[in-house]
Amino acid sequence: MTDNLDDYPKGPGYRRNCEASRDGAKAAAPAKQTQEAVLLSLATKAGNKGVTYQEASDAVGDAIRPDVVRARLSSLMKAGKLVKLNARRMGGYRVNISPYVLPQFAPKVDSPQGDLLS
């Protein structure tokens, strides 16, 4: 079985030169695809409102640890399957957090380079 460890975001990420981190990534690799499918489904259901990592974590309960939810959302974003919105809303611990949405719900950017090249 190939573990795709060195092919982030296809495989789970890990800290280079850290054997414990690599071992953790190997253990996480088999569940990664299923976990991402669950989180993509939540984002799809949320539509243009999006889903924060805390909302996703609450929705899946004990099925996926909260730190893993964050990691999977990050890898989905890196793969271009989710976009993090600039808008923020209140999360736990009285901290504003950004929701993730499917790319089609992300606001269009008229000038992505901020007119730096003109």
N, CA, C and O atoms as a Tinker XYZ file with bonds, in Angstrom:
   472  protein
     1  N      0.839000   -1.188000    0.000000    73     2
     2  CA     0.000000    0.000000    0.000000    64     1     3
     3  C      0.878000    1.243000    0.000000    63     2     4     5
     4  O      1.818000    1.345000    0.788000    81     3
     5  N      0.573000    2.184000   -0.881000    73     3     6
     6  CA     1.290000    3.447000   -0.860000    64     5     7
     7  C      0.577000    4.377000    0.102000    63     6     8     9
     8  O     -0.652000    4.440000    0.126000    81     7
     9  N      1.353000    5.094000    0.890000    73     7    10
    10  CA     0.736000    5.915000    1.920000    64     9    11
    11  C      0.585000    7.386000    1.527000    63    10    12    13
    12  O     -0.060000    8.144000    2.252000    81    11
    13  N      1.165000    7.809000    0.393000    73    11    14
    14  CA     1.074000    9.198000   -0.064000    64    13    15
    15  C      1.543000   10.201000    0.979000    63    14    16    17
    16  O      1.173000   11.372000    0.906000    81    15
    17  N      2.343000    9.776000    1.942000    73    15    18
    18  CA     2.745000   10.682000    3.006000    64    17    19
    19  C      3.509000   11.888000    2.474000    63    18    20    21
    20  O      3.379000   12.991000    3.005000    81    19
    21  N      4.290000   11.687000    1.446000    73    19    22
    22  CA     5.103000   12.783000    0.922000    64    21    23
    23  C      4.388000   13.551000   -0.181000    63    22    24    25
    24  O      5.007000   14.362000   -0.869000    81    23
    25  N      3.105000   13.308000   -0.354000    73    23    26
    26  CA     2.338000   13.950000   -1.412000    64    25    27
    27  C      1.166000   14.722000   -0.811000    63    26    28    29
    28  O      0.013000   14.473000   -1.165000    81    27
    29  N      1.457000   15.666000    0.104000    73    27    30
    30  CA     0.426000   16.490000    0.712000    64    29    31
    31  C     -0.133000   17.425000   -0.347000    63    30    32    33
    32  O      0.664000   18.010000   -1.080000    81    31
    33  N     -1.428000   17.609000   -0.482000    73    31    34
    34  CA    -2.489000   17.242000    0.447000    64    33    35
    35  C     -3.151000   15.897000    0.176000    63    34    36    37
    36  O     -4.130000   15.560000    0.842000    81    35
    37  N     -2.642000   15.108000   -0.792000    73    35    38
    38  CA    -3.250000   13.786000   -1.022000    64    37    39
    39  C     -3.085000   12.890000    0.193000    63    38    40    41
    40  O     -4.001000   12.154000    0.558000    81    39
    41  N     -1.933000   12.952000    0.809000    73    39    42
    42  CA    -1.688000   12.179000    2.018000    64    41    43
    43  C     -1.672000   13.102000    3.216000    63    42    44    45
    44  O     -1.553000   14.317000    3.052000    81    43
    45  N     -1.790000   12.553000    4.432000    73    43    46
    46  CA    -1.764000   13.416000    5.611000    64    45    47
    47  C     -0.386000   14.045000    5.778000    63    46    48    49
    48  O      0.633000   13.411000    5.503000    81    47
    49  N     -0.364000   15.254000    6.216000    73    47    50
    50  CA     0.918000   15.935000    6.412000    64    49    51
    51  C      1.618000   15.463000    7.677000    63    50    52    53
    52  O      1.007000   14.874000    8.568000    81    51
    53  N      2.897000   15.734000    7.728000    73    51    54
    54  CA     3.670000   15.437000    8.934000    64    53    55
    55  C      4.880000   16.354000    8.960000    63    54    56    57
    56  O      5.266000   16.927000    7.941000    81    55
    57  N      5.472000   16.486000   10.140000    73    55    58
    58  CA     6.643000   17.345000   10.297000    64    57    59
    59  C      7.880000   16.584000    9.851000    63    58    60    61
    60  O      8.174000   15.502000   10.360000    81    59
    61  N      8.588000   17.148000    8.912000    73    59    62
    62  CA     9.808000   16.517000    8.390000    64    61    63
    63  C     10.815000   16.290000    9.510000    63    62    64    65
    64  O     10.853000   17.038000   10.487000    81    63
    65  N     11.603000   15.283000    9.362000    73    63    66
    66  CA    12.659000   14.932000   10.324000    64    65    67
    67  C     12.114000   14.642000   11.721000    63    66    68    69
    68  O     12.809000   14.838000   12.719000    81    67
    69  N     10.876000   14.178000   11.785000    73    67    70
    70  CA    10.270000   13.818000   13.070000    64    69    71
    71  C      9.608000   12.453000   12.897000    63    70    72    73
    72  O      8.547000   12.337000   12.284000    81    71
    73  N     10.234000   11.451000   13.432000    73    71    74
    74  CA     9.743000   10.087000   13.272000    64    73    75
    75  C      8.353000    9.902000   13.877000    63    74    76    77
    76  O      7.517000    9.206000   13.302000    81    75
    77  N      8.101000   10.516000   15.028000    73    75    78
    78  CA     6.792000   10.387000   15.668000    64    77    79
    79  C      5.696000   11.008000   14.805000    63    78    80    81
    80  O      4.602000   10.454000   14.697000    81    79
    81  N      5.986000   12.150000   14.196000    73    79    82
    82  CA     5.006000   12.803000   13.330000    64    81    83
    83  C      4.722000   11.944000   12.099000    63    82    84    85
    84  O      3.572000   11.813000   11.680000    81    83
    85  N      5.766000   11.365000   11.528000    73    83    86
    86  CA     5.587000   10.498000   10.358000    64    85    87
    87  C      4.787000    9.245000   10.733000    63    86    88    89
    88  O      3.925000    8.810000    9.970000    81    87
    89  N      5.068000    8.672000   11.893000    73    87    90
    90  CA     4.312000    7.498000   12.350000    64    89    91
    91  C      2.831000    7.854000   12.531000    63    90    92    93
    92  O      1.955000    7.059000   12.191000    81    91
    93  N      2.556000    9.039000   13.062000    73    91    94
    94  CA     1.178000    9.487000   13.219000    64    93    95
    95  C      0.485000    9.645000   11.878000    63    94    96    97
    96  O     -0.684000    9.289000   11.729000    81    95
    97  N      1.211000   10.181000   10.901000    73    95    98
    98  CA     0.646000   10.345000    9.561000    64    97    99
    99  C      0.348000    8.990000    8.924000    63    98   100   101
   100  O     -0.669000    8.831000    8.250000    81    99
   101  N      1.225000    8.019000    9.135000    73    99   102
   102  CA     0.979000    6.668000    8.609000    64   101   103
   103  C     -0.293000    6.082000    9.212000    63   102   104   105
   104  O     -1.087000    5.449000    8.515000    81   103
   105  N     -0.478000    6.299000   10.513000    73   103   106
   106  CA    -1.662000    5.773000   11.185000    64   105   107
   107  C     -2.930000    6.478000   10.695000    63   106   108   109
   108  O     -3.996000    5.864000   10.644000    81   107
   109  N     -2.825000    7.761000   10.335000    73   107   110
   110  CA    -3.987000    8.547000    9.914000    64   109   111
   111  C     -4.345000    8.335000    8.451000    63   110   112   113
   112  O     -5.487000    8.573000    8.058000    81   111
   113  N     -3.406000    7.899000    7.648000    73   111   114
   114  CA    -3.593000    7.824000    6.195000    64   113   115
   115  C     -4.833000    7.033000    5.759000    63   114   116   117
   116  O     -5.552000    7.505000    4.878000    81   115
   117  N     -5.116000    5.868000    6.323000    73   115   118
   118  CA    -6.272000    5.090000    5.836000    64   117   119
   119  C     -7.617000    5.800000    6.014000    63   118   120   121
   120  O     -8.531000    5.581000    5.219000    81   119
   121  N     -7.755000    6.635000    7.028000    73   119   122
   122  CA    -9.032000    7.294000    7.305000    64   121   123
   123  C     -9.165000    8.656000    6.628000    63   122   124   125
   124  O    -10.259000    9.221000    6.604000    81   123
   125  N     -8.101000    9.181000    6.091000    73   123   126
   126  CA    -8.096000   10.546000    5.562000    64   125   127
   127  C     -9.160000   10.775000    4.497000    63   126   128   129
   128  O     -9.904000   11.753000    4.571000    81   127
   129  N     -9.244000    9.906000    3.524000    73   127   130
   130  CA   -10.187000   10.084000    2.419000    64   129   131
   131  C    -11.635000   10.081000    2.912000    63   130   132   133
   132  O    -12.440000   10.899000    2.468000    81   131
   133  N    -11.966000    9.181000    3.811000    73   131   134
   134  CA   -13.324000    9.109000    4.363000    64   133   135
   135  C    -13.643000   10.356000    5.179000    63   134   136   137
   136  O    -14.734000   10.915000    5.070000    81   135
   137  N    -12.693000   10.784000    5.992000    73   135   138
   138  CA   -12.902000   11.979000    6.807000    64   137   139
   139  C    -13.122000   13.209000    5.924000    63   138   140   141
   140  O    -13.995000   14.030000    6.204000    81   139
   141  N    -12.334000   13.330000    4.868000    73   139   142
   142  CA   -12.496000   14.468000    3.962000    64   141   143
   143  C    -13.850000   14.425000    3.257000    63   142   144   145
   144  O    -14.465000   15.469000    3.042000    81   143
   145  N    -14.316000   13.247000    2.898000    73   143   146
   146  CA   -15.627000   13.122000    2.254000    64   145   147
   147  C    -16.729000   13.587000    3.195000    63   146   148   149
   148  O    -17.666000   14.262000    2.768000    81   147
   149  N    -16.627000   13.237000    4.459000    73   147   150
   150  CA   -17.617000   13.666000    5.457000    64   149   151
   151  C    -17.603000   15.195000    5.581000    63   150   152   153
   152  O    -18.661000   15.824000    5.619000    81   151
   153  N    -16.428000   15.781000    5.642000    73   151   154
   154  CA   -16.323000   17.231000    5.796000    64   153   155
   155  C    -16.771000   17.975000    4.543000    63   154   156   157
   156  O    -17.373000   19.045000    4.641000    81   155
   157  N    -16.482000   17.421000    3.367000    73   155   158
   158  CA   -16.976000   18.031000    2.132000    64   157   159
   159  C    -18.499000   17.991000    2.079000    63   158   160   161
   160  O    -19.133000   18.932000    1.602000    81   159
   161  N    -19.075000   16.919000    2.561000    73   159   162
   162  CA   -20.535000   16.801000    2.612000    64   161   163
   163  C    -21.128000   17.877000    3.530000    63   162   164   165
   164  O    -22.150000   18.480000    3.201000    81   163
   165  N    -20.493000   18.114000    4.667000    73   163   166
   166  CA   -20.967000   19.165000    5.582000    64   165   167
   167  C    -20.889000   20.534000    4.915000    63   166   168   169
   168  O    -21.815000   21.336000    5.033000    81   167
   169  N    -19.795000   20.802000    4.219000    73   167   170
   170  CA   -19.634000   22.086000    3.534000    64   169   171
   171  C    -20.670000   22.234000    2.419000    63   170   172   173
   172  O    -21.190000   23.326000    2.191000    81   171
   173  N    -20.961000   21.148000    1.735000    73   171   174
   174  CA   -21.960000   21.176000    0.668000    64   173   175
   175  C    -23.334000   21.515000    1.242000    63   174   176   177
   176  O    -24.055000   22.347000    0.691000    81   175
   177  N    -23.689000   20.872000    2.341000    73   175   178
   178  CA   -24.979000   21.127000    2.980000    64   177   179
   179  C    -25.071000   22.556000    3.514000    63   178   180   181
   180  O    -26.153000   23.142000    3.535000    81   179
   181  N    -23.941000   23.116000    3.944000    73   179   182
   182  CA   -23.930000   24.471000    4.500000    64   181   183
   183  C    -24.102000   25.533000    3.414000    63   182   184   185
   184  O    -24.480000   26.666000    3.712000    81   183
   185  N    -23.828000   25.178000    2.161000    73   183   186
   186  CA   -23.994000   26.125000    1.063000    64   185   187
   187  C    -23.106000   27.343000    1.199000    63   186   188   189
   188  O    -21.947000   27.232000    1.600000    81   187
   189  N    -23.650000   28.519000    0.864000    73   187   190
   190  CA   -22.829000   29.726000    0.888000    64   189   191
   191  C    -22.566000   30.241000    2.300000    63   190   192   193
   192  O    -21.746000   31.141000    2.484000    81   191
   193  N    -23.247000   29.685000    3.294000    73   191   194
   194  CA   -22.994000   30.031000    4.703000    64   193   195
   195  C    -21.657000   29.457000    5.162000    63   194   196   197
   196  O    -20.955000   30.063000    5.972000    81   195
   197  N    -21.316000   28.291000    4.639000    73   195   198
   198  CA   -20.068000   27.642000    5.009000    64   197   199
   199  C    -20.131000   26.959000    6.359000    63   198   200   201
   200  O    -21.154000   26.992000    7.044000    81   199
   201  N    -19.040000   26.348000    6.724000    73   199   202
   202  CA   -18.942000   25.631000    7.992000    64   201   203
   203  C    -17.581000   25.938000    8.619000    63   202   204   205
   204  O    -16.552000   25.862000    7.948000    81   203
   205  N    -17.583000   26.281000    9.892000    73   203   206
   206  CA   -16.325000   26.503000   10.600000    64   205   207
   207  C    -15.793000   25.162000   11.087000    63   206   208   209
   208  O    -16.514000   24.164000   11.096000    81   207
   209  N    -14.537000   25.149000   11.488000    73   207   210
   210  CA   -13.988000   23.891000   11.995000    64   209   211
   211  C    -14.716000   23.457000   13.256000    63   210   212   213
   212  O    -14.871000   22.260000   13.496000    81   211
   213  N    -15.166000   24.411000   14.067000    73   211   214
   214  CA   -15.885000   24.038000   15.287000    64   213   215
   215  C    -17.256000   23.461000   14.968000    63   214   216   217
   216  O    -17.676000   22.483000   15.586000    81   215
   217  N    -17.952000   24.057000   14.013000    73   215   218
   218  CA   -19.252000   23.525000   13.610000    64   217   219
   219  C    -19.094000   22.127000   13.021000    63   218   220   221
   220  O    -19.893000   21.233000   13.298000    81   219
   221  N    -18.067000   21.951000   12.218000    73   219   222
   222  CA   -17.811000   20.628000   11.637000    64   221   223
   223  C    -17.479000   19.623000   12.728000    63   222   224   225
   224  O    -17.963000   18.491000   12.706000    81   223
   225  N    -16.666000   20.032000   13.667000    73   223   226
   226  CA   -16.283000   19.145000   14.768000    64   225   227
   227  C    -17.502000   18.762000   15.609000    63   226   228   229
   228  O    -17.654000   17.606000   16.005000    81   227
   229  N    -18.359000   19.733000   15.874000    73   227   230
   230  CA   -19.590000   19.441000   16.628000    64   229   231
   231  C    -20.487000   18.475000   15.858000    63   230   232   233
   232  O    -21.101000   17.582000   16.441000    81   231
   233  N    -20.554000   18.667000   14.536000    73   231   234
   234  CA   -21.430000   17.829000   13.705000    64   233   235
   235  C    -20.971000   16.375000   13.652000    63   234   236   237
   236  O    -21.800000   15.465000   13.644000    81   235
   237  N    -19.670000   16.151000   13.618000    73   235   238
   238  CA   -19.175000   14.776000   13.509000    64   237   239
   239  C    -18.970000   14.124000   14.863000    63   238   240   241
   240  O    -18.788000   12.909000   14.944000    81   239
   241  N    -18.997000   14.912000   15.924000    73   239   242
   242  CA   -18.859000   14.356000   17.269000    64   241   243
   243  C    -17.540000   13.644000   17.463000    63   242   244   245
   244  O    -16.484000   14.158000   17.096000    81   243
   245  N    -17.603000   12.468000   18.036000    73   243   246
   246  CA   -16.391000   11.706000   18.323000    64   245   247
   247  C    -15.848000   10.960000   17.110000    63   246   248   249
   248  O    -14.808000   10.308000   17.207000    81   247
   249  N    -16.527000   11.042000   15.977000    73   247   250
   250  CA   -16.084000   10.309000   14.787000    64   249   251
   251  C    -14.730000   10.815000   14.282000    63   250   252   253
   252  O    -13.919000   10.036000   13.781000    81   251
   253  N    -14.490000   12.121000   14.417000    73   251   254
   254  CA   -13.204000   12.711000   14.006000    64   253   255
   255  C    -12.786000   13.686000   15.097000    63   254   256   257
   256  O    -13.558000   14.570000   15.469000    81   255
   257  N    -11.569000   13.532000   15.611000    73   255   258
   258  CA   -11.071000   14.435000   16.651000    64   257   259
   259  C    -11.021000   15.871000   16.129000    63   258   260   261
   260  O    -10.770000   16.080000   14.942000    81   259
   261  N    -11.257000   16.873000   16.996000    73   259   262
   262  CA   -11.241000   18.271000   16.553000    64   261   263
   263  C     -9.942000   18.693000   15.861000    63   262   264   265
   264  O     -9.989000   19.436000   14.880000    81   263
   265  N     -8.800000   18.242000   16.344000    73   263   266
   266  CA    -7.535000   18.618000   15.695000    64   265   267
   267  C     -7.430000   17.995000   14.305000    63   266   268   269
   268  O     -6.812000   18.574000   13.411000    81   267
   269  N     -8.023000   16.835000   14.120000    73   267   270
   270  CA    -8.017000   16.181000   12.812000    64   269   271
   271  C     -8.981000   16.900000   11.868000    63   270   272   273
   272  O     -8.707000   17.011000   10.673000    81   271
   273  N    -10.113000   17.390000   12.396000    73   271   274
   274  CA   -11.050000   18.159000   11.571000    64   273   275
   275  C    -10.316000   19.359000   10.975000    63   274   276   277
   276  O    -10.435000   19.628000    9.780000    81   275
   277  N     -9.570000   20.070000   11.791000    73   275   278
   278  CA    -8.816000   21.239000   11.306000    64   277   279
   279  C     -7.802000   20.828000   10.244000    63   278   280   281
   280  O     -7.657000   21.504000    9.225000    81   279
   281  N     -7.114000   19.740000   10.478000    73   279   282
   282  CA    -6.111000   19.279000    9.513000    64   281   283
   283  C     -6.765000   18.883000    8.184000    63   282   284   285
   284  O     -6.238000   19.191000    7.115000    81   283
   285  N     -7.900000   18.207000    8.255000    73   283   286
   286  CA    -8.575000   17.779000    7.028000    64   285   287
   287  C     -9.136000   18.974000    6.261000    63   286   288   289
   288  O     -9.062000   19.010000    5.033000    81   287
   289  N     -9.693000   19.947000    6.971000    73   287   290
   290  CA   -10.179000   21.154000    6.305000    64   289   291
   291  C     -9.027000   21.898000    5.634000    63   290   292   293
   292  O     -9.180000   22.418000    4.529000    81   291
   293  N     -7.897000   21.946000    6.289000    73   291   294
   294  CA    -6.719000   22.601000    5.702000    64   293   295
   295  C     -6.241000   21.877000    4.456000    63   294   296   297
   296  O     -5.882000   22.517000    3.467000    81   295
   297  N     -6.231000   20.556000    4.490000    73   295   298
   298  CA    -5.774000   19.820000    3.310000    64   297   299
   299  C     -6.781000   19.942000    2.169000    63   298   300   301
   300  O     -6.386000   19.980000    1.004000    81   299
   301  N     -8.075000   20.005000    2.487000    73   299   302
   302  CA    -9.086000   20.224000    1.454000    64   301   303
   303  C     -8.926000   21.614000    0.834000    63   302   304   305
   304  O     -9.122000   21.788000   -0.369000    81   303
   305  N     -8.571000   22.594000    1.655000    73   303   306
   306  CA    -8.337000   23.930000    1.142000    64   305   307
   307  C     -7.091000   23.953000    0.254000    63   306   308   309
   308  O     -7.102000   24.559000   -0.818000    81   307
   309  N     -6.039000   23.305000    0.690000    73   307   310
   310  CA    -4.800000   23.233000   -0.092000    64   309   311
   311  C     -5.046000   22.532000   -1.428000    63   310   312   313
   312  O     -4.424000   22.878000   -2.432000    81   311
   313  N     -5.942000   21.554000   -1.445000    73   311   314
   314  CA    -6.268000   20.820000   -2.675000    64   313   315
   315  C     -7.245000   21.587000   -3.574000    63   314   316   317
   316  O     -7.561000   21.130000   -4.672000    81   315
   317  N     -7.723000   22.749000   -3.116000    73   315   318
   318  CA    -8.635000   23.554000   -3.916000    64   317   319
   319  C    -10.086000   23.111000   -3.848000    63   318   320   321
   320  O    -10.909000   23.563000   -4.644000    81   319
   321  N    -10.409000   22.232000   -2.905000    73   319   322
   322  CA   -11.784000   21.746000   -2.788000    64   321   323
   323  C    -12.626000   22.602000   -1.845000    63   322   324   325
   324  O    -13.855000   22.544000   -1.884000    81   323
   325  N    -11.973000   23.391000   -1.003000    73   323   326
   326  CA   -12.646000   24.320000   -0.109000    64   325   327
   327  C    -11.908000   25.659000   -0.155000    63   326   328   329
   328  O    -10.731000   25.728000   -0.511000    81   327
   329  N    -12.619000   26.703000    0.209000    73   327   330
   330  CA   -12.056000   28.047000    0.299000    64   329   331
   331  C    -12.412000   28.592000    1.671000    63   330   332   333
   332  O    -13.529000   28.394000    2.151000    81   331
   333  N    -11.472000   29.276000    2.302000    73   331   334
   334  CA   -11.746000   29.898000    3.591000    64   333   335
   335  C    -12.221000   31.330000    3.320000    63   334   336   337
   336  O    -11.550000   32.101000    2.634000    81   335
   337  N    -13.380000   31.665000    3.867000    73   335   338
   338  CA   -13.935000   32.998000    3.671000    64   337   339
   339  C    -13.238000   34.021000    4.562000    63   338   340   341
   340  O    -12.740000   33.686000    5.637000    81   339
   341  N    -13.210000   35.262000    4.108000    73   339   342
   342  CA   -12.674000   36.340000    4.946000    64   341   343
   343  C    -13.650000   36.703000    6.052000    63   342   344   345
   344  O    -13.243000   37.170000    7.116000    81   343
   345  N    -14.946000   36.489000    5.801000    73   343   346
   346  CA   -15.965000   36.764000    6.824000    64   345   347
   347  C    -15.721000   35.848000    8.011000    63   346   348   349
   348  O    -15.280000   34.710000    7.853000    81   347
   349  N    -16.009000   36.352000    9.186000    73   347   350
   350  CA   -15.803000   35.546000   10.383000    64   349   351
   351  C    -17.071000   35.575000   11.228000    63   350   352   353
   352  O    -17.875000   36.504000   11.149000    81   351
   353  N    -17.223000   34.540000   12.032000    73   351   354
   354  CA   -18.336000   34.520000   12.970000    64   353   355
   355  C    -17.875000   33.926000   14.288000    63   354   356   357
   356  O    -16.835000   33.274000   14.378000    81   355
   357  N    -18.681000   34.173000   15.298000    73   355   358
   358  CA   -18.299000   33.773000   16.644000    64   357   359
   359  C    -18.239000   32.255000   16.765000    63   358   360   361
   360  O    -19.173000   31.545000   16.394000    81   359
   361  N    -17.137000   31.790000   17.282000    73   359   362
   362  CA   -16.956000   30.373000   17.550000    64   361   363
   363  C    -16.872000   30.167000   19.058000    63   362   364   365
   364  O    -17.285000   31.024000   19.838000    81   363
   365  N    -16.346000   29.050000   19.444000    73   363   366
   366  CA   -16.164000   28.779000   20.858000    64   365   367
   367  C    -15.078000   29.663000   21.445000    63   366   368   369
   368  O    -14.300000   30.266000   20.705000    81   367
   369  N    -15.019000   29.745000   22.730000    73   367   370
   370  CA   -14.020000   30.531000   23.445000    64   369   371
   371  C    -14.085000   32.014000   23.078000    63   370   372   373
   372  O    -13.102000   32.738000   23.239000    81   371
   373  N    -15.242000   32.466000   22.584000    73   371   374
   374  CA   -15.462000   33.863000   22.196000    64   373   375
   375  C    -14.418000   34.369000   21.203000    63   374   376   377
   376  O    -13.917000   35.487000   21.313000    81   375
   377  N    -14.114000   33.528000   20.249000    73   375   378
   378  CA   -13.153000   33.874000   19.203000    64   377   379
   379  C    -13.862000   33.800000   17.858000    63   378   380   381
   380  O    -14.568000   32.832000   17.576000    81   379
   381  N    -13.676000   34.821000   17.030000    73   379   382
   382  CA   -14.248000   34.802000   15.687000    64   381   383
   383  C    -13.419000   33.891000   14.794000    63   382   384   385
   384  O    -12.190000   33.970000   14.788000    81   383
   385  N    -14.083000   33.038000   14.050000    73   383   386
   386  CA   -13.387000   32.114000   13.164000    64   385   387
   387  C    -14.006000   32.154000   11.771000    63   386   388   389
   388  O    -15.176000   32.498000   11.605000    81   387
   389  N    -13.208000   31.800000   10.789000    73   387   390
   390  CA   -13.644000   31.848000    9.390000    64   389   391
   391  C    -14.271000   30.528000    8.969000    63   390   392   393
   392  O    -13.776000   29.461000    9.331000    81   391
   393  N    -15.360000   30.595000    8.206000    73   391   394
   394  CA   -15.964000   29.377000    7.675000    64   393   395
   395  C    -15.302000   28.950000    6.362000    63   394   396   397
   396  O    -14.685000   29.757000    5.667000    81   395
   397  N    -15.444000   27.688000    6.048000    73   395   398
   398  CA   -14.969000   27.111000    4.791000    64   397   399
   399  C    -16.187000   26.873000    3.905000    63   398   400   401
   400  O    -17.233000   26.434000    4.381000    81   399
   401  N    -16.045000   27.165000    2.615000    73   399   402
   402  CA   -17.124000   26.939000    1.651000    64   401   403
   403  C    -16.551000   26.240000    0.423000    63   402   404   405
   404  O    -15.340000   26.217000    0.205000    81   403
   405  N    -17.454000   25.670000   -0.371000    73   403   406
   406  CA   -17.042000   25.138000   -1.663000    64   405   407
   407  C    -16.621000   26.310000   -2.545000    63   406   408   409
   408  O    -17.154000   27.408000   -2.386000    81   407
   409  N    -15.688000   26.112000   -3.463000    73   407   410
   410  CA   -15.187000   27.215000   -4.286000    64   409   411
   411  C    -16.272000   28.012000   -5.005000    63   410   412   413
   412  O    -16.128000   29.223000   -5.169000    81   411
   413  N    -17.351000   27.368000   -5.436000    73   411   414
   414  CA   -18.388000   28.104000   -6.158000    64   413   415
   415  C    -19.111000   29.126000   -5.284000    63   414   416   417
   416  O    -19.782000   30.015000   -5.808000    81   415
   417  N    -18.986000   29.017000   -3.966000    73   415   418
   418  CA   -19.620000   29.967000   -3.060000    64   417   419
   419  C    -18.677000   31.079000   -2.608000    63   418   420   421
   420  O    -19.097000   31.996000   -1.901000    81   419
   421  N    -17.432000   31.008000   -3.001000    73   419   422
   422  CA   -16.468000   32.038000   -2.617000    64   421   423
   423  C    -16.735000   33.298000   -3.420000    63   422   424   425
   424  O    -17.054000   33.218000   -4.606000    81   423
   425  N    -16.609000   34.465000   -2.789000    73   423   426
   426  CA   -16.812000   35.699000   -3.542000    64   425   427
   427  C    -15.743000   35.849000   -4.622000    63   426   428   429
   428  O    -14.586000   35.474000   -4.433000    81   427
   429  N    -16.154000   36.397000   -5.739000    73   427   430
   430  CA   -15.222000   36.609000   -6.842000    64   429   431
   431  C    -14.293000   37.776000   -6.497000    63   430   432   433
   432  O    -14.714000   38.771000   -5.906000    81   431
   433  N    -13.035000   37.632000   -6.875000    73   431   434
   434  CA   -12.047000   38.675000   -6.653000    64   433   435
   435  C    -11.801000   39.353000   -7.989000    63   434   436   437
   436  O    -11.360000   38.716000   -8.945000    81   435
   437  N    -12.087000   40.654000   -8.053000    73   435   438
   438  CA   -11.919000   41.388000   -9.304000    64   437   439
   439  C    -10.456000   41.566000   -9.672000    63   438   440   441
   440  O    -10.085000   41.470000  -10.842000    81   439
   441  N     -9.633000   41.824000   -8.673000    73   439   442
   442  CA    -8.235000   42.106000   -8.942000    64   441   443
   443  C     -7.368000   41.349000   -7.935000    63   442   444   445
   444  O     -6.960000   41.922000   -6.924000    81   443
   445  N     -7.083000   40.082000   -8.192000    73   443   446
   446  CA    -6.384000   39.266000   -7.211000    64   445   447
   447  C     -4.997000   39.786000   -6.849000    63   446   448   449
   448  O     -4.519000   39.522000   -5.746000    81   447
   449  N     -4.346000   40.511000   -7.739000    73   447   450
   450  CA    -3.019000   41.040000   -7.444000    64   449   451
   451  C     -3.078000   42.467000   -6.893000    63   450   452   453
   452  O     -2.045000   43.109000   -6.705000    81   451
   453  N     -4.279000   42.951000   -6.640000    73   451   454
   454  CA    -4.420000   44.280000   -6.073000    64   453   455
   455  C     -3.864000   45.365000   -6.989000    63   454   456   457
   456  O     -3.376000   46.393000   -6.518000    81   455
   457  N     -3.940000   45.133000   -8.293000    73   455   458
   458  CA    -3.447000   46.088000   -9.289000    64   457   459
   459  C     -1.960000   46.387000   -9.143000    63   458   460   461
   460  O     -1.502000   47.443000   -9.579000    81   459
   461  N     -1.211000   45.492000   -8.548000    73   459   462
   462  CA     0.223000   45.698000   -8.392000    64   461   463
   463  C      0.967000   45.634000   -9.718000    63   462   464   465
   464  O      2.023000   46.246000   -9.877000    81   463
   465  N      0.416000   44.900000  -10.654000    73   463   466
   466  CA     1.121000   44.708000  -11.920000    64   465   467
   467  C      0.715000   45.679000  -13.006000    63   466   468   469
   468  O      1.229000   45.604000  -14.122000    81   467
   469  N     -0.204000   46.595000  -12.703000    73   467   470
   470  CA    -0.650000   47.517000  -13.748000    64   469   471
   471  C      0.095000   48.823000  -13.711000    63   470   472
   472  O     -0.166000   49.706000  -14.529000    81   471
